[in-house]
Coordinates of C-alpha atoms in Angstrom, one line a residue:
M275 CA 88.7 94.6 126.5
A276 CA 87.9 91.4 125.3
I277 CA 89.5 90.2 122.3
K278 CA 87.2 90.1 118.7
E279 CA 87.5 86.6 116.8
Y280 CA 87.3 86.0 113.1
D281 CA 87.1 83.4 110.6
V282 CA 87.9 86.1 108.4
F283 CA 89.3 89.4 108.4
V284 CA 89.3 91.5 105.0
I285 CA 91.4 94.7 104.4
G286 CA 89.9 96.8 101.5
T287 CA 86.3 97.4 100.5
G288 CA 86.9 97.4 96.7
T289 CA 85.7 94.7 94.2
A290 CA 88.7 91.9 95.4
G291 CA 87.5 92.7 99.2
K292 CA 83.3 92.7 99.2
S293 CA 83.9 89.6 96.9
V294 CA 86.1 87.1 99.0
A295 CA 83.8 88.9 102.3
Y296 CA 80.5 87.9 100.4
E297 CA 81.7 84.6 99.7
C298 CA 82.7 83.6 102.7
A299 CA 80.0 85.3 105.0
S300 CA 77.5 83.3 102.9
E301 CA 79.3 79.9 103.8
G302 CA 78.4 80.7 107.6
M303 CA 81.7 81.8 108.4
K304 CA 82.0 85.2 111.0
V305 CA 83.7 87.7 108.5
A306 CA 84.8 91.7 109.3
I307 CA 85.7 93.9 106.6
A308 CA 87.9 97.5 107.4
D309 CA 88.5 100.8 104.9
N310 CA 89.9 103.7 106.0
R311 CA 87.9 105.3 102.8
E312 CA 84.7 105.5 102.1
F313 CA 84.2 101.9 101.7
G314 CA 83.4 100.6 98.0
G315 CA 87.0 101.1 96.5
T316 CA 88.6 102.5 94.0
C317 CA 86.9 101.8 90.8
A318 CA 83.3 102.3 92.0
N319 CA 84.1 105.8 93.7
R320 CA 87.4 107.8 92.4
G321 CA 88.1 105.1 89.6
C322 CA 86.9 103.2 86.7
D323 CA 83.5 104.4 86.6
P324 CA 83.4 108.0 87.2
K325 CA 86.0 108.2 84.7
K326 CA 84.4 106.7 81.9
V327 CA 81.0 109.3 82.7
L328 CA 83.4 112.0 81.8
V329 CA 85.0 110.3 79.2
G330 CA 81.2 109.4 77.5
I331 CA 80.0 113.4 77.3
T332 CA 83.5 114.1 75.7
E333 CA 82.8 111.3 73.1
A334 CA 79.5 113.0 72.4
M335 CA 81.4 116.1 71.6
Q336 CA 84.2 114.6 69.4
L337 CA 81.5 112.7 67.5
S338 CA 79.9 116.0 66.4
E339 CA 83.3 117.7 65.8
N340 CA 83.5 114.4 63.2
L341 CA 80.8 115.0 61.9
K342 CA 80.2 118.8 61.7
G343 CA 79.1 119.9 58.0
K344 CA 78.3 116.4 57.5
G345 CA 74.7 116.8 58.7
I346 CA 75.4 118.5 62.0
V347 CA 75.1 122.1 62.3
S348 CA 77.6 123.0 65.4
V349 CA 79.1 121.4 67.9
P350 CA 77.7 121.3 71.4
K351 CA 79.8 122.9 74.6
I352 CA 80.2 121.0 77.8
D353 CA 79.0 121.9 81.0
W354 CA 81.8 121.0 83.8
A355 CA 79.4 121.6 86.4
A356 CA 76.8 119.7 85.3
L357 CA 78.7 117.0 84.3
Q358 CA 80.0 116.8 87.8
K359 CA 76.6 116.8 88.9
F360 CA 76.0 114.0 86.8
K361 CA 79.2 111.8 87.2
S362 CA 77.9 112.3 91.2
T363 CA 74.9 110.5 90.3
F364 CA 76.5 107.3 89.9
T365 CA 79.1 107.8 93.0
D366 CA 77.3 109.3 96.1
A367 CA 75.3 106.6 96.7
V368 CA 78.4 103.7 96.8
P369 CA 79.6 104.0 100.4
A370 CA 76.5 104.3 102.0
S371 CA 74.9 101.2 99.5
T372 CA 77.9 98.9 100.1
E373 CA 77.6 99.2 103.8
K374 CA 74.4 98.5 103.6
K375 CA 75.0 95.5 101.7
L376 CA 77.4 94.0 103.5
K377 CA 75.3 94.8 107.3
E378 CA 72.8 92.2 105.4
A379 CA 75.6 89.8 104.9
G380 CA 76.2 90.0 108.4
I381 CA 79.3 90.9 108.1
E382 CA 81.0 93.2 110.5
M383 CA 82.5 96.6 109.2
Y384 CA 85.6 98.6 110.6
H385 CA 86.1 102.3 109.5
Q386 CA 90.3 102.4 109.5
S387 CA 93.4 100.7 108.4
P388 CA 94.1 97.7 110.6
K389 CA 97.8 97.4 112.2
F390 CA 99.5 93.9 112.4
L391 CA 100.3 92.8 115.8
D392 CA 101.2 89.3 115.3
E393 CA 100.8 86.6 112.3
N394 CA 97.5 86.7 113.1
T395 CA 96.0 90.1 115.1
L396 CA 95.4 92.9 113.9
S397 CA 94.7 96.7 115.9
V398 CA 91.5 98.3 114.3
E399 CA 89.5 101.2 116.3
G400 CA 91.2 100.7 119.4
K401 CA 89.9 97.0 119.5
T402 CA 92.5 94.5 119.2
I403 CA 91.2 91.4 116.2
K404 CA 92.3 87.9 116.0
A405 CA 91.2 86.4 112.6
K406 CA 92.4 82.7 111.1
K407 CA 92.8 84.0 107.8
I408 CA 93.6 87.6 106.7
V409 CA 92.6 89.1 103.2
I410 CA 94.8 91.7 102.7
A411 CA 92.5 94.2 99.2
T412 CA 93.8 97.6 100.0
G413 CA 94.5 98.2 96.3
Q414 CA 96.7 100.9 94.8
K415 CA 97.6 104.8 95.7
P416 CA 99.2 107.4 93.9
M417 CA 102.7 107.3 93.8
E418 CA 104.5 109.7 95.9
L419 CA 107.1 112.0 93.7
K420 CA 109.8 112.5 96.2
I421 CA 110.9 116.7 95.1
P422 CA 110.3 119.7 96.6
G423 CA 107.1 121.1 96.2
R424 CA 105.3 117.7 95.7
D425 CA 102.7 118.9 98.1
Y426 CA 101.3 121.1 95.4
L427 CA 100.8 118.1 93.2
K428 CA 96.5 116.8 92.6
V429 CA 95.9 113.7 92.0
S430 CA 93.5 111.7 90.4
D431 CA 90.9 111.6 93.1
D432 CA 91.2 115.7 92.8
F433 CA 90.6 115.8 89.2
L434 CA 87.1 113.9 89.4
E435 CA 86.2 116.0 92.1
L436 CA 87.2 119.3 90.4
E437 CA 84.3 121.8 90.8
E438 CA 85.9 124.1 88.0
L439 CA 88.2 123.3 85.4
P440 CA 91.1 125.1 85.2
E441 CA 92.4 126.9 82.2
S442 CA 95.9 125.1 82.4
I443 CA 97.0 121.6 83.2
V444 CA 100.3 119.9 83.8
F445 CA 99.9 116.3 84.3
V446 CA 102.9 114.2 85.2
G447 CA 102.8 111.4 83.6
A448 CA 102.0 109.5 80.8
G449 CA 100.3 106.9 81.2
Y450 CA 96.9 105.4 81.8
I451 CA 95.5 108.0 83.9
G452 CA 97.4 111.0 82.6
M453 CA 96.5 110.2 78.7
E454 CA 92.5 109.8 79.9
F455 CA 92.8 112.8 81.5
A456 CA 94.6 114.9 79.7
H457 CA 91.8 114.1 76.5
I458 CA 89.1 115.0 79.2
A459 CA 90.8 118.6 80.2
A460 CA 91.6 119.3 76.4
R461 CA 88.2 118.4 74.6
C462 CA 86.8 120.4 78.0
G463 CA 88.9 123.9 76.8
A464 CA 92.0 123.4 78.9
K465 CA 95.4 124.0 77.7
V466 CA 96.9 120.6 78.4
T467 CA 100.8 119.8 78.7
V468 CA 102.0 116.5 79.8
V469 CA 105.7 116.0 81.0
E470 CA 106.7 112.2 80.7
F471 CA 110.0 110.8 82.0
G472 CA 110.0 108.4 78.6
D473 CA 110.4 108.9 75.2
R474 CA 106.4 108.3 74.4
P475 CA 103.3 107.6 76.6
L476 CA 102.2 104.2 77.3
G477 CA 105.1 103.1 77.9
P478 CA 104.5 99.0 77.9
F479 CA 102.4 99.1 74.7
E480 CA 102.4 98.9 71.4
A481 CA 104.7 101.7 70.0
D482 CA 103.1 101.4 66.5
I483 CA 99.8 101.9 67.5
V484 CA 101.0 104.5 70.3
S485 CA 102.3 106.9 68.0
H486 CA 98.9 107.3 66.3
L487 CA 97.2 108.6 69.9
T488 CA 100.7 110.6 70.7
K489 CA 100.0 112.1 67.3
V490 CA 95.8 113.0 67.8
S491 CA 96.4 114.2 71.4
E492 CA 99.6 117.0 69.7
K493 CA 96.1 117.4 66.9
L494 CA 93.5 118.1 70.4
G495 CA 96.3 120.4 71.6
I496 CA 98.0 118.4 74.2
K497 CA 101.4 119.3 74.5
F498 CA 104.2 116.4 75.3
I499 CA 107.2 117.2 77.2
F500 CA 109.5 113.6 76.8
N501 CA 112.6 112.4 78.1
A502 CA 112.0 114.7 81.0
K503 CA 112.4 114.4 84.6
V504 CA 110.2 116.4 86.9
S505 CA 112.4 118.2 89.4
E506 CA 111.0 120.4 91.7
V507 CA 107.1 122.2 91.7
E508 CA 107.0 126.1 92.9
K509 CA 103.7 127.9 93.9
L510 CA 103.5 131.3 91.9
Q511 CA 101.1 134.1 92.0
K512 CA 98.6 132.4 90.3
N513 CA 100.7 129.2 88.5
Y514 CA 102.2 126.6 89.9
R515 CA 105.9 126.2 87.6
V516 CA 106.8 122.6 86.7
S517 CA 110.7 122.2 86.6
F518 CA 112.2 119.5 84.8
Q519 CA 115.5 118.2 83.6
K520 CA 115.8 117.5 79.8
N521 CA 119.0 116.9 77.8
G522 CA 121.2 118.1 80.8
K523 CA 119.2 121.3 81.0
T524 CA 116.9 122.1 83.5
D525 CA 113.5 124.2 81.9
S526 CA 109.7 124.4 82.9
V527 CA 106.3 124.9 82.4
D528 CA 103.4 127.5 84.3
A529 CA 100.1 125.9 84.8
R530 CA 97.2 126.8 87.2
M531 CA 97.1 122.8 88.1
V532 CA 99.6 120.1 88.1
F533 CA 98.8 117.0 88.6
N534 CA 101.1 113.5 89.5
T535 CA 99.8 110.9 87.3
A536 CA 103.0 109.3 87.3
G537 CA 101.8 105.8 88.3
R538 CA 100.5 104.0 91.3
V539 CA 102.0 102.1 94.0
P540 CA 100.4 99.4 96.3
S541 CA 98.8 101.0 99.3
I542 CA 100.7 98.5 102.2
D543 CA 102.0 101.6 104.1
D544 CA 99.8 101.5 106.9
L545 CA 99.6 97.8 107.8
D546 CA 102.5 97.2 109.6
L547 CA 103.1 94.0 107.7
E548 CA 106.8 93.3 109.3
K549 CA 104.4 92.7 112.8
G550 CA 102.6 90.5 110.7
N551 CA 105.6 88.4 109.0
V552 CA 103.9 89.5 105.7
S553 CA 106.5 89.5 103.0
F554 CA 106.1 92.2 100.1
I555 CA 107.8 93.2 97.2
K556 CA 107.5 96.5 95.4
G557 CA 105.0 95.0 93.1
G558 CA 103.1 94.5 96.6
I559 CA 101.7 91.5 98.8
S560 CA 104.1 88.7 97.6
V561 CA 102.2 85.5 97.2
N562 CA 102.3 81.8 95.7
E563 CA 100.3 79.9 93.0
F564 CA 97.1 80.0 95.6
L565 CA 97.5 84.0 96.1
Q566 CA 98.8 83.0 99.6
N567 CA 101.5 84.9 101.3
T568 CA 104.6 83.5 101.4
T569 CA 105.7 83.8 104.5
N570 CA 102.4 84.5 106.5
K571 CA 100.0 81.3 105.8
S572 CA 97.2 83.1 107.6
V573 CA 97.4 86.0 104.9
Y574 CA 96.4 86.2 101.4
A575 CA 96.0 88.8 98.9
C576 CA 94.2 89.6 96.0
G577 CA 93.6 92.5 93.7
D578 CA 96.2 95.4 92.8
V579 CA 98.0 94.9 95.8
S580 CA 98.5 91.6 95.3
A581 CA 101.9 90.7 93.3
S582 CA 100.8 88.0 91.7
G583 CA 102.0 88.8 87.9
S584 CA 98.5 90.0 86.9
L585 CA 97.6 93.3 85.2
P586 CA 96.1 95.9 88.1
L587 CA 92.3 95.7 86.7
T588 CA 89.1 95.5 88.2
P589 CA 88.4 91.9 86.3
T590 CA 91.8 90.6 87.1
S591 CA 90.8 91.5 91.3
S592 CA 87.5 89.2 90.6
Q593 CA 89.3 86.5 89.3
E594 CA 91.8 86.8 91.7
A595 CA 88.9 87.3 94.7
R596 CA 87.2 83.9 93.2
I597 CA 90.6 82.0 94.0
V598 CA 91.1 83.9 97.2
S599 CA 87.9 82.8 98.6
L600 CA 87.7 79.4 97.3
N601 CA 91.0 78.7 98.9
I602 CA 89.9 80.1 102.1
R603 CA 86.7 77.8 102.6
K604 CA 88.0 75.3 100.7
G605 CA 92.1 74.9 101.3
N606 CA 94.4 75.3 98.9
H607 CA 92.8 73.5 95.7
T608 CA 92.7 76.5 93.3
K609 CA 95.5 77.7 92.0
M610 CA 96.3 81.1 89.7
D611 CA 95.8 80.5 86.2
F612 CA 95.1 83.8 84.2
P613 CA 93.3 83.5 80.9
P614 CA 95.0 86.6 78.5
V615 CA 93.7 89.7 80.0
P616 CA 92.7 93.0 77.7
S617 CA 93.7 96.1 78.5
V618 CA 91.9 99.4 77.1
V619 CA 93.0 103.2 77.7
F620 CA 89.7 105.2 77.5
T621 CA 91.0 108.1 75.1
I622 CA 89.6 109.4 72.3
P623 CA 90.0 107.8 70.1
K624 CA 90.6 104.3 72.8
L625 CA 93.6 102.5 72.4
A626 CA 92.9 98.4 73.5
S627 CA 95.4 95.7 73.3
I628 CA 96.0 92.2 74.4
G629 CA 98.5 89.7 74.5
L630 CA 102.2 90.0 73.4
T631 CA 103.7 92.6 71.7
E632 CA 105.9 92.6 68.6
E633 CA 109.1 93.5 70.8
E634 CA 107.8 90.2 73.1
A635 CA 107.4 88.3 70.5
K636 CA 110.7 88.2 69.8
E637 CA 112.0 87.9 73.1
K638 CA 110.4 84.7 73.3
G639 CA 111.1 83.5 70.5
Y640 CA 108.1 82.8 68.4
D641 CA 108.2 82.4 64.8
F642 CA 105.3 84.9 64.1
V643 CA 104.0 87.0 61.2
V644 CA 103.2 90.7 61.8
E645 CA 99.8 92.7 60.3
Y646 CA 100.3 96.5 61.1
K647 CA 98.1 98.8 59.1
S648 CA 96.3 102.2 59.3
V649 CA 92.7 102.0 58.1
P650 CA 90.8 104.7 58.0
K651 CA 89.2 104.0 54.9
W652 CA 87.5 101.2 56.1
F653 CA 83.7 102.0 56.4
N654 CA 83.6 101.9 60.0
A655 CA 85.6 104.9 60.4
K656 CA 84.7 106.2 57.5
H657 CA 80.9 106.7 58.2
I658 CA 81.9 108.8 61.3
N659 CA 84.6 110.3 59.8
E660 CA 87.0 108.9 62.2
E661 CA 90.7 110.2 61.0
V662 CA 92.4 107.6 62.9
Y663 CA 92.0 104.0 62.8
A664 CA 94.6 101.0 63.0
Y665 CA 95.4 97.5 64.3
K666 CA 98.4 95.2 64.8
T667 CA 98.2 91.5 65.0
I668 CA 100.7 88.9 65.9
V669 CA 99.9 85.9 64.8
D670 CA 102.0 82.3 65.6
K671 CA 103.0 81.1 62.1
K672 CA 103.3 77.3 63.2
R673 CA 99.9 77.4 65.3
N674 CA 98.0 80.2 63.0
L675 CA 96.7 81.5 66.2
V676 CA 96.6 84.8 67.6
L677 CA 99.5 86.0 69.9
G678 CA 98.9 89.6 70.7
A679 CA 96.4 92.5 68.9
H680 CA 96.6 96.1 69.5
I681 CA 93.9 98.6 68.2
I682 CA 93.1 102.1 68.4
S683 CA 89.8 103.4 67.3
S684 CA 86.2 104.9 68.2
E685 CA 85.3 101.2 69.5
A686 CA 88.7 99.4 70.2
G687 CA 87.6 98.3 73.8
E688 CA 85.0 96.3 72.5
M689 CA 86.7 94.7 69.3
I690 CA 89.6 93.8 71.5
N691 CA 86.8 91.5 73.7
L692 CA 86.5 89.3 70.5
F693 CA 90.6 89.0 70.2
V694 CA 90.2 87.7 74.0
L695 CA 87.5 84.6 72.8
A696 CA 89.9 84.2 69.8
M697 CA 92.5 83.5 72.5
C698 CA 91.0 82.2 75.4
G699 CA 89.1 79.4 73.0
K700 CA 93.0 78.9 70.9
L701 CA 90.8 79.7 68.0
T702 CA 92.7 79.5 64.3
T703 CA 93.1 82.5 62.0
E704 CA 90.8 80.5 59.9
N705 CA 88.7 79.8 62.3
L706 CA 88.0 83.9 62.7
K707 CA 87.8 84.0 58.8
A708 CA 85.3 81.1 58.3
M709 CA 82.7 83.2 61.3
I710 CA 79.8 85.4 60.1
F711 CA 79.5 88.4 62.2
A712 CA 76.7 91.1 61.4
Y713 CA 77.8 93.5 59.1
P714 CA 78.4 96.7 58.8
T715 CA 79.8 96.4 62.8
W716 CA 83.4 97.0 64.2
G717 CA 83.3 93.6 65.3
N718 CA 83.1 92.4 61.8
D719 CA 86.4 93.8 60.9
I720 CA 88.6 91.6 63.4
K721 CA 88.3 89.5 60.3
G722 CA 90.3 91.7 58.3
M723 CA 93.2 92.0 60.9
V724 CA 94.3 88.3 60.7

């Protein structure tokens, strides 16, 4: 059988992989792309987008709860089946639409995970492929918990496809995914328990701001078990039992369903990277400043699978794809140089962060000033009867530049983008205070935060 040859072969059809494929094909390169799952990637099919649809309806419910007795007569009930049907209108068409666009761009498609045979050779769908450049953009997958009964654990994909919401759920892990799904499930009527290895949720985030979210979550009915190491999952007659070690003792909690939300790891197990001389570390494919693999110069990596040091988020995937595409098409001239990247946890209220935490600023030796306040009496919170609104900003004393901003509020996800502009534009606190924003808007509040 003849060996097929390409200028560029992309592994992964998410945000990063598609972008590289389209841009290379637009310049006349012969491009192919492969995926062992439905085309379109995690974010559009089983990640950010469908999650945000579920969050949206719980936001409507929470706003009604806040304003009950203040003009709202009763809080609406959520129809889980109808919600899932609505969510599917965003996801069902993604794979076919993605394939159609790739075909129109002249990009050949393969529906299997390729395996490296050597530095420039792959095996996929029983075919042998040669490529001048190979781009790995396979994203991440749930981290396996190597404990007895791990086969009983569900993952985020399963939660987003639940036909019925179980009456009780245990989430193992209080990171982004665990906290967001816990809030969705609790507001939709499930009894929720979160078992976390650390001493609080959302370890990388600013502790003072997370403490507000922990209290809100507990008030919602979410039970936290911190400093607990899950040791086993057993199937009972109706429930599952999650055993864990805490303070040197073994304890357990039962629920109808258990989800592994302990984190995600690079999706590289099926690629036979060693045969391709492709180096990798725990964080993903090893790359240099051009996002080129450190041992196989024919290979580039972008998106969540790349050990570039950036946060595994869709916006950074797009940025990395742009860098990889330019370096493949123009030669290695564009280096990775990321601006400050915001993160948002889509709980209710939202938690948003950019830049350094107070602890990180201390470690880096900055001379800084911290402003940390709880401000539920500010107008924007009061007018919707929102009980939680707090912020923490870290400002460099010498330059009056924002080093970090951390917010918990209903609109923290939008507010943090204004701090992106301030930090990327190197605006001083005086610059921000001198600006005129529309009032009364959440954005206007940032002037009072610095």
